[in-house]
Coordinates of N, CA and C and ligand atoms in Angstrom, one line a residue:
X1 N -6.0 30.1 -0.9 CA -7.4 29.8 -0.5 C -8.3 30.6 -1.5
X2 N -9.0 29.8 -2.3 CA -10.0 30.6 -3.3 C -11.1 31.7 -2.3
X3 N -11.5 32.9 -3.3 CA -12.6 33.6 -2.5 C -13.7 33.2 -2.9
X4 N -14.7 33.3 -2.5 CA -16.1 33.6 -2.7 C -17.0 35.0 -2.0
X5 N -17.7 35.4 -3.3 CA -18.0 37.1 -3.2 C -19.5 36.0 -2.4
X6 N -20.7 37.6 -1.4 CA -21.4 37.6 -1.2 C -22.0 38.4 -1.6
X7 N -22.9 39.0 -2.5 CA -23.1 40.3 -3.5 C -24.8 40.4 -3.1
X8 N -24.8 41.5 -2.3 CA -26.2 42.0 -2.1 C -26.4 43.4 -2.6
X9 N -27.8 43.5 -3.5 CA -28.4 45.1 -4.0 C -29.0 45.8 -2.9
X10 N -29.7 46.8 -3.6 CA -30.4 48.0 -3.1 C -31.5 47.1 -2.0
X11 N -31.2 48.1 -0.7 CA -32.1 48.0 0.4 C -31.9 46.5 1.5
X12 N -30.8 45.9 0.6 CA -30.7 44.7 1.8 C -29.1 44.8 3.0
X13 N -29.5 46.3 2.9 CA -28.4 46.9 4.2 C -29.4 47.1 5.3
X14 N -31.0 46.8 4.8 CA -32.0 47.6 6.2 C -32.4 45.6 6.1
X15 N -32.2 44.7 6.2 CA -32.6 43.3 6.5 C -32.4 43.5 8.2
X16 N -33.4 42.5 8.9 CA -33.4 43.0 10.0 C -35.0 43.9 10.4
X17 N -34.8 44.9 9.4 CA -35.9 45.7 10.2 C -37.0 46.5 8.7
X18 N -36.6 45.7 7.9 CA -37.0 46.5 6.1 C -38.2 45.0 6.6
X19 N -39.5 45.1 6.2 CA -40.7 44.6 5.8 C -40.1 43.3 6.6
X20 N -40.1 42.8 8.3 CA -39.9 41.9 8.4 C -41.0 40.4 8.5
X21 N -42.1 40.9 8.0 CA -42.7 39.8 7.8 C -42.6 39.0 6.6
X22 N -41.7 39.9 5.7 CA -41.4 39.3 4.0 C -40.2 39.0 4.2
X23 N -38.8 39.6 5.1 CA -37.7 39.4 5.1 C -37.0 39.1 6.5
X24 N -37.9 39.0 7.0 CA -37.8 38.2 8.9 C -36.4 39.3 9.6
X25 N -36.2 38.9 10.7 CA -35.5 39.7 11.2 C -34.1 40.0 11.6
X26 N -33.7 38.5 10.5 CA -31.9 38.8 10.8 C -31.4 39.7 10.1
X27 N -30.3 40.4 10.9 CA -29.5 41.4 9.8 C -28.7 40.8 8.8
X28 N -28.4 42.2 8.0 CA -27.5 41.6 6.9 C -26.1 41.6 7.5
X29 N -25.6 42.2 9.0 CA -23.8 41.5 9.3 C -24.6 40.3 9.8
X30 N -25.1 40.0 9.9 CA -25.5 38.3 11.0 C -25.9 37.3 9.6
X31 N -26.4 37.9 8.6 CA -26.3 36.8 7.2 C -25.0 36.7 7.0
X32 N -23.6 37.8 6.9 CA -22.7 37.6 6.1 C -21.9 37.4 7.4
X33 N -22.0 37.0 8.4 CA -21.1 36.0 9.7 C -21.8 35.0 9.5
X34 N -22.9 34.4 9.3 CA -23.5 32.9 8.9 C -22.7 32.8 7.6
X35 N -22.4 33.7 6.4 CA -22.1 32.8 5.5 C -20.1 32.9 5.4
X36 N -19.5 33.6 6.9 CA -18.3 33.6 6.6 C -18.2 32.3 7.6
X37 N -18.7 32.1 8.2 CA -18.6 30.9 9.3 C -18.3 29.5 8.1
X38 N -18.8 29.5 7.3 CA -19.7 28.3 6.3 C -18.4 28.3 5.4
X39 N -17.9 29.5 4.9 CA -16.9 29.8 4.3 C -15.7 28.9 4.8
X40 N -15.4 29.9 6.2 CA -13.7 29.1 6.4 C -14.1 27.9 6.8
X41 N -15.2 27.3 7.5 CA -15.7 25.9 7.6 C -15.1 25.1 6.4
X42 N -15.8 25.6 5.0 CA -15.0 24.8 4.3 C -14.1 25.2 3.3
X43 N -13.3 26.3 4.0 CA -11.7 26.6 3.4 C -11.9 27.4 2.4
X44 N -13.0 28.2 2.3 CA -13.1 29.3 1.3 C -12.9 30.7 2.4
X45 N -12.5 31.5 1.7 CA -12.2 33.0 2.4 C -13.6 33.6 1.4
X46 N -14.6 34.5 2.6 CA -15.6 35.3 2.0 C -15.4 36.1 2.2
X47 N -15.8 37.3 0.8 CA -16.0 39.0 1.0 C -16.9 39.2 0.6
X48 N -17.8 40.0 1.6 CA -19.4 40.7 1.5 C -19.2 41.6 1.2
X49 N -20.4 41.9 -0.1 CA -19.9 43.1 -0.9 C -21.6 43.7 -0.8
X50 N -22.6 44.9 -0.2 CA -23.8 45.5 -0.5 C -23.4 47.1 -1.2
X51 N -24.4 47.3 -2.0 CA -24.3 48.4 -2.7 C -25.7 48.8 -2.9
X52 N -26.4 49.9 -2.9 CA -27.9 50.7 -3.6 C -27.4 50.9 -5.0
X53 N -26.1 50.6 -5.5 CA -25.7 51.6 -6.5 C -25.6 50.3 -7.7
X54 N -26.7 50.2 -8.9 CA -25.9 49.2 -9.9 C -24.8 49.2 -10.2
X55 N -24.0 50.3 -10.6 CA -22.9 50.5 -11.4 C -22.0 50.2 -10.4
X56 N -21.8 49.9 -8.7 CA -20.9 49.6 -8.0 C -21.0 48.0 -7.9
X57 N -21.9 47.3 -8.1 CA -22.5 45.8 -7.9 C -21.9 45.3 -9.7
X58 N -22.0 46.2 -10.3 CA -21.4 45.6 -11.6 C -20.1 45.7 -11.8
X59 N -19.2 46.8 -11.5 CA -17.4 46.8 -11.2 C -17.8 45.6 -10.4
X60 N -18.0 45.3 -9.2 CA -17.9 44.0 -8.4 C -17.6 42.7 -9.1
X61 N -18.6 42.3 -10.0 CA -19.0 41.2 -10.9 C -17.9 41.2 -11.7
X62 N -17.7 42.4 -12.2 CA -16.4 42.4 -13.3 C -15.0 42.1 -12.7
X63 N -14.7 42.4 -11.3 CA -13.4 42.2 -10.5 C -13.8 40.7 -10.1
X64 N -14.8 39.9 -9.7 CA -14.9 38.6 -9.5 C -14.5 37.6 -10.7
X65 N -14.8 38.5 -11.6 CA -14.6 37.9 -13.5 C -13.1 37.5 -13.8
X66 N -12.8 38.4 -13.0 CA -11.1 38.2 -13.1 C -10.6 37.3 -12.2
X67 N -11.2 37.5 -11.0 CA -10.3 36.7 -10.3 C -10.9 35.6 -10.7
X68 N -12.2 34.7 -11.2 CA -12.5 33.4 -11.6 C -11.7 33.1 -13.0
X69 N -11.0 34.2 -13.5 CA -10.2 33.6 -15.0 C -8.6 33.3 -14.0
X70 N -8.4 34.0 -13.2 CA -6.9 33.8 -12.1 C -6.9 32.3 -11.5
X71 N -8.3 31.8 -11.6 CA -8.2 30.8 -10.7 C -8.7 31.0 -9.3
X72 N -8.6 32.4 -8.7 CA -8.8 32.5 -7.3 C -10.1 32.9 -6.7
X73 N -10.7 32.8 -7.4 CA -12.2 32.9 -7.2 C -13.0 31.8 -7.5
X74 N -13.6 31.2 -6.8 CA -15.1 30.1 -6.9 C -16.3 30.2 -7.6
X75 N -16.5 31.6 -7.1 CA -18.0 32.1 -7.7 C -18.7 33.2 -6.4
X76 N -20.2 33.2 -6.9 CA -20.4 34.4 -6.2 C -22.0 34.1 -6.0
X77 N -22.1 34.5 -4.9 CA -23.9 34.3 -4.1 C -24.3 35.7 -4.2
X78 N -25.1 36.0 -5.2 CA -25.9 36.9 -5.6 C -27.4 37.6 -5.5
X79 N -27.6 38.3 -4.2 CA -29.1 38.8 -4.4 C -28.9 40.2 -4.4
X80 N -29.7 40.4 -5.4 CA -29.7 41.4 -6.5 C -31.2 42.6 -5.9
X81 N -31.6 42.3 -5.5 CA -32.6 42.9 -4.2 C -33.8 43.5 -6.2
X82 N -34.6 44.3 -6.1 CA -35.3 45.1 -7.0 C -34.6 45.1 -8.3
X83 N -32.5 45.1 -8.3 CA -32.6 45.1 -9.8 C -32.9 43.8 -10.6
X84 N -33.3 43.1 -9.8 CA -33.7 41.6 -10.3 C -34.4 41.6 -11.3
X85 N -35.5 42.3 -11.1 CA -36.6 42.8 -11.9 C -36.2 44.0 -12.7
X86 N -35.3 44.5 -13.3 CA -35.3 45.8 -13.9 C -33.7 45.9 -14.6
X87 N -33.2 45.0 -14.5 CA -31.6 45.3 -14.6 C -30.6 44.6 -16.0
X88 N -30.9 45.0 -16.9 CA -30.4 44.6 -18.1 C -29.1 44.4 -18.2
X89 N -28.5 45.7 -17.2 CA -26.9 45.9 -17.4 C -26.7 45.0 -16.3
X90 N -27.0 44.2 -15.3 CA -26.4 43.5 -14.5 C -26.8 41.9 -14.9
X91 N -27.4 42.0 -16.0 CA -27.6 40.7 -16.7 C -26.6 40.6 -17.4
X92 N -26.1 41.6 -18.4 CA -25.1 41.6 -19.2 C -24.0 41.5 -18.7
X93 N -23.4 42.4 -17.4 CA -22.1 42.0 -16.5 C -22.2 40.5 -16.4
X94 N -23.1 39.8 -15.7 CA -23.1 38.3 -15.5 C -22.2 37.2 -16.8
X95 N -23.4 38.1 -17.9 CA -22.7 37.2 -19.3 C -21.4 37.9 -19.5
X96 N -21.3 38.8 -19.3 CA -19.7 39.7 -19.8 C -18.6 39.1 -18.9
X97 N -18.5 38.6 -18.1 CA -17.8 38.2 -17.3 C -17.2 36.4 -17.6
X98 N -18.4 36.4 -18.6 CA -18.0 34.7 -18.9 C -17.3 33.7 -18.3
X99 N -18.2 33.3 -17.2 CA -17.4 32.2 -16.7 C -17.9 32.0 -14.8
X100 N -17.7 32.8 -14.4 CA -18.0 33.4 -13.0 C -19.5 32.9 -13.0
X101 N -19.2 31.8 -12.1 CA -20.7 31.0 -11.3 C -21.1 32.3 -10.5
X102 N -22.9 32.1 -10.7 CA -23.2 33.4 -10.3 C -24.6 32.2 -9.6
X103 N -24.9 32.7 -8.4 CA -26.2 31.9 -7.8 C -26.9 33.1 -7.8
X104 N -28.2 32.7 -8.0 CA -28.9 34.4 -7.4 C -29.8 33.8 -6.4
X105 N -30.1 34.4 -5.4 CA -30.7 34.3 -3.7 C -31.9 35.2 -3.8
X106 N -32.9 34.6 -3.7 CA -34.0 35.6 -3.4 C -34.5 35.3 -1.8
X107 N -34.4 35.3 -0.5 CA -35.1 35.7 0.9 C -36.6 35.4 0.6
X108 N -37.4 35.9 -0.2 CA -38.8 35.6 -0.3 C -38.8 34.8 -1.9
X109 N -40.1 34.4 -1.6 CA -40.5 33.2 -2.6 C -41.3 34.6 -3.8
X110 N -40.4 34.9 -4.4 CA -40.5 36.0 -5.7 C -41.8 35.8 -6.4
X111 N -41.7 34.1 -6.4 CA -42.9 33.9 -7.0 C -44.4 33.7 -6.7
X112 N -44.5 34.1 -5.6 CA -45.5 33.8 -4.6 C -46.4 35.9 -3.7
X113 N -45.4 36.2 -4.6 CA -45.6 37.7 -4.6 C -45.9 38.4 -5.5
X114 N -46.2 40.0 -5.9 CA -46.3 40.5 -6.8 C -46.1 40.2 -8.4
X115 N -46.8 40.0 -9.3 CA -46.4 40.2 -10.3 C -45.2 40.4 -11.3
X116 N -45.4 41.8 -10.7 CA -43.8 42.2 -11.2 C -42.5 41.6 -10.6
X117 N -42.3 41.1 -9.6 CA -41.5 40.3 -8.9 C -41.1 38.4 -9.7
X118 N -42.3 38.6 -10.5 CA -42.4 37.3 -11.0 C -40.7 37.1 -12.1
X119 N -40.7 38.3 -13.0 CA -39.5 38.2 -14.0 C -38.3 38.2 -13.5
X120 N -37.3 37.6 -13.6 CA -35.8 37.9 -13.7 C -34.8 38.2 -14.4
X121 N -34.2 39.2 -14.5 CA -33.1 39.2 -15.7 C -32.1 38.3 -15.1
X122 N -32.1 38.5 -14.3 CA -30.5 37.6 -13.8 C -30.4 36.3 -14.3
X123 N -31.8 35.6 -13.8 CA -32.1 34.0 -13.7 C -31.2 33.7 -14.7
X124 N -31.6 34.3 -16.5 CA -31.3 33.5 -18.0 C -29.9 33.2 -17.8
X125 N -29.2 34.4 -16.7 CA -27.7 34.3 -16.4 C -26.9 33.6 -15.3
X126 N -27.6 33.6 -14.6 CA -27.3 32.6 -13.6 C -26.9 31.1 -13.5
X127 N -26.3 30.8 -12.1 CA -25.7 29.3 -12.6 C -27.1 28.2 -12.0
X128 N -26.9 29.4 -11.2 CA -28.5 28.7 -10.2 C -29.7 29.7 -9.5
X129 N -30.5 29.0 -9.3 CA -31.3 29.5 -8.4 C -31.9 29.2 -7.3
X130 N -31.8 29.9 -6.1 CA -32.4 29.6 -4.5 C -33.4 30.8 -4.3
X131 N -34.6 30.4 -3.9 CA -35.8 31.7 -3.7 C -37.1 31.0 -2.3
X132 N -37.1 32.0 -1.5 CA -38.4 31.3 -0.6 C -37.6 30.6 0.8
X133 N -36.2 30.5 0.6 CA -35.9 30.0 2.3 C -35.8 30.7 3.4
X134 N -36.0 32.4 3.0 CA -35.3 33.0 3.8 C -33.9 33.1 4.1
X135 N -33.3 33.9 5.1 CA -31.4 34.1 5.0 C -31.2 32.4 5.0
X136 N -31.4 31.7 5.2 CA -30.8 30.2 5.0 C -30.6 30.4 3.7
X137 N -31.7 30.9 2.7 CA -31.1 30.5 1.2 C -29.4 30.3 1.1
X138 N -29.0 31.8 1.5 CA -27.6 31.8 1.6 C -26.5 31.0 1.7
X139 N -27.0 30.2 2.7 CA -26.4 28.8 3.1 C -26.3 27.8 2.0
X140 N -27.5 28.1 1.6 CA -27.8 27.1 0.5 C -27.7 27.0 -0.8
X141 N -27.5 28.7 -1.3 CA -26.7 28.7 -2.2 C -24.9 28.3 -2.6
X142 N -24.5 28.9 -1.4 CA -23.3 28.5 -0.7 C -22.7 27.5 -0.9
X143 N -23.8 26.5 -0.2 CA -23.6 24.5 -0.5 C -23.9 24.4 -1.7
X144 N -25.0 24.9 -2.6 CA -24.7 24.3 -4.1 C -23.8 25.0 -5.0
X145 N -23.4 26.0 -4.5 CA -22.0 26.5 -5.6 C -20.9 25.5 -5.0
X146 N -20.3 25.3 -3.9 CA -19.1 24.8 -3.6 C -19.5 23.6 -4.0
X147 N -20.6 22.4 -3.9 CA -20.7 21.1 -4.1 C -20.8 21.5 -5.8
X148 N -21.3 22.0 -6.7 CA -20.8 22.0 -8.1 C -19.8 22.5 -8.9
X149 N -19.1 23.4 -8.0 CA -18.3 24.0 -8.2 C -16.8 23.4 -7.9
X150 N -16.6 22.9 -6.4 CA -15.4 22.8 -5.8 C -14.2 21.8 -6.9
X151 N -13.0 21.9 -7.0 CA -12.0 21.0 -7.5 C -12.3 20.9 -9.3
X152 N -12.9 22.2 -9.3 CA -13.3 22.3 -11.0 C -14.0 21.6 -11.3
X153 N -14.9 21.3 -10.6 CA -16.3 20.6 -10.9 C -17.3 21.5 -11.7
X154 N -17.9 21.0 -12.5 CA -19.8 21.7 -13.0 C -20.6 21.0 -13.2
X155 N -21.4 21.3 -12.7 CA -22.9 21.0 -12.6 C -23.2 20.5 -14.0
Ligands
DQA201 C1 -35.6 40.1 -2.8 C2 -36.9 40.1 -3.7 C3 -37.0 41.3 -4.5 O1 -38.2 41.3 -5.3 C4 -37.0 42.6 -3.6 O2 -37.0 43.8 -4.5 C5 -35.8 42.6 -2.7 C6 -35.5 41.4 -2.0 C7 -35.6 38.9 -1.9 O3 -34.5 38.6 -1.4 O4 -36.6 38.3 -1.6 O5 -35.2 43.6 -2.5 O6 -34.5 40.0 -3.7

């Protein structure tokens, strides 16, 4: 059974109760049981991986890199929380990893907020992008990695 990572940054361990008028009020174990449900539903095994730490969120990417050159990895639903905006070295893990479908998930509509919120380093690296559904994105990134992804498919 191939895996699929769920890779969340800094501060989306406080989802639930962190600014819930921007990030509503489900937790992050009640996102990653909605997206393990979704998983074995369709025969993927998920591991939820959160970290504050770049350098633990980039070993991550690099161990997914592997298992997507093994065969046993699908790809990876990525929100990247602040280093979205600031993170050169987790752009480069993305590309260093060559190969590893990376979706990135943004909860709020990035672009409908701040400024500085506006830029992404991930994006240029990404396979895709979901921003503005709230925890459903998840879902929804989910559905478009496996539907492009599945039986060695690409988009
Ligand atoms: C976020 C948006 C980022 O700008 C912010 O720093 C986050 C959460 C989102 O899911 O909407 O931590 O990635």
């Amino acid at each position: 059974m191939k895996k699929i990572l769920v890779l969340n940054g800094p501060n989306l361990n406080l989802l639930g109760t962190r600014e819930p008028a921007q990030y509503g009020t489900t937790t992050l174990p009640d996102v990653e049981a909605m997206c393990r449900a979704e998983c074995e539903r369709r025969g993927y095994e998920l591991e939820c991986f959160q970290s504050n730490w770049e350098g633990a969120l980039i070993d991550k990417i690099q161990e997914y890199g592997r298992l997507w050159k093994a065969g046993s990895a699908l790809g990876c639903v990525f929100n990247p929380g602040a280093f979205t905006h600031t993170s050169v070295a987790l752009h480069d893990a993305i590309k260093g990893v060559d190969g590893l479908p990376v979706i990135e998930c943004h909860i709020s509509n990035v672009h409908a907020r701040e400024a500085f919120r506006h830029h992404s380093y991930i994006s240029p690296a990404a396979a895709g992008i979901i921003v503005g559904f709230g925890v459903q994105g998840y879902l929804i990134a989910l559905d478009g990695l496996v539907r492009t992804r599945e039986n060695g498919s690409a988009a």
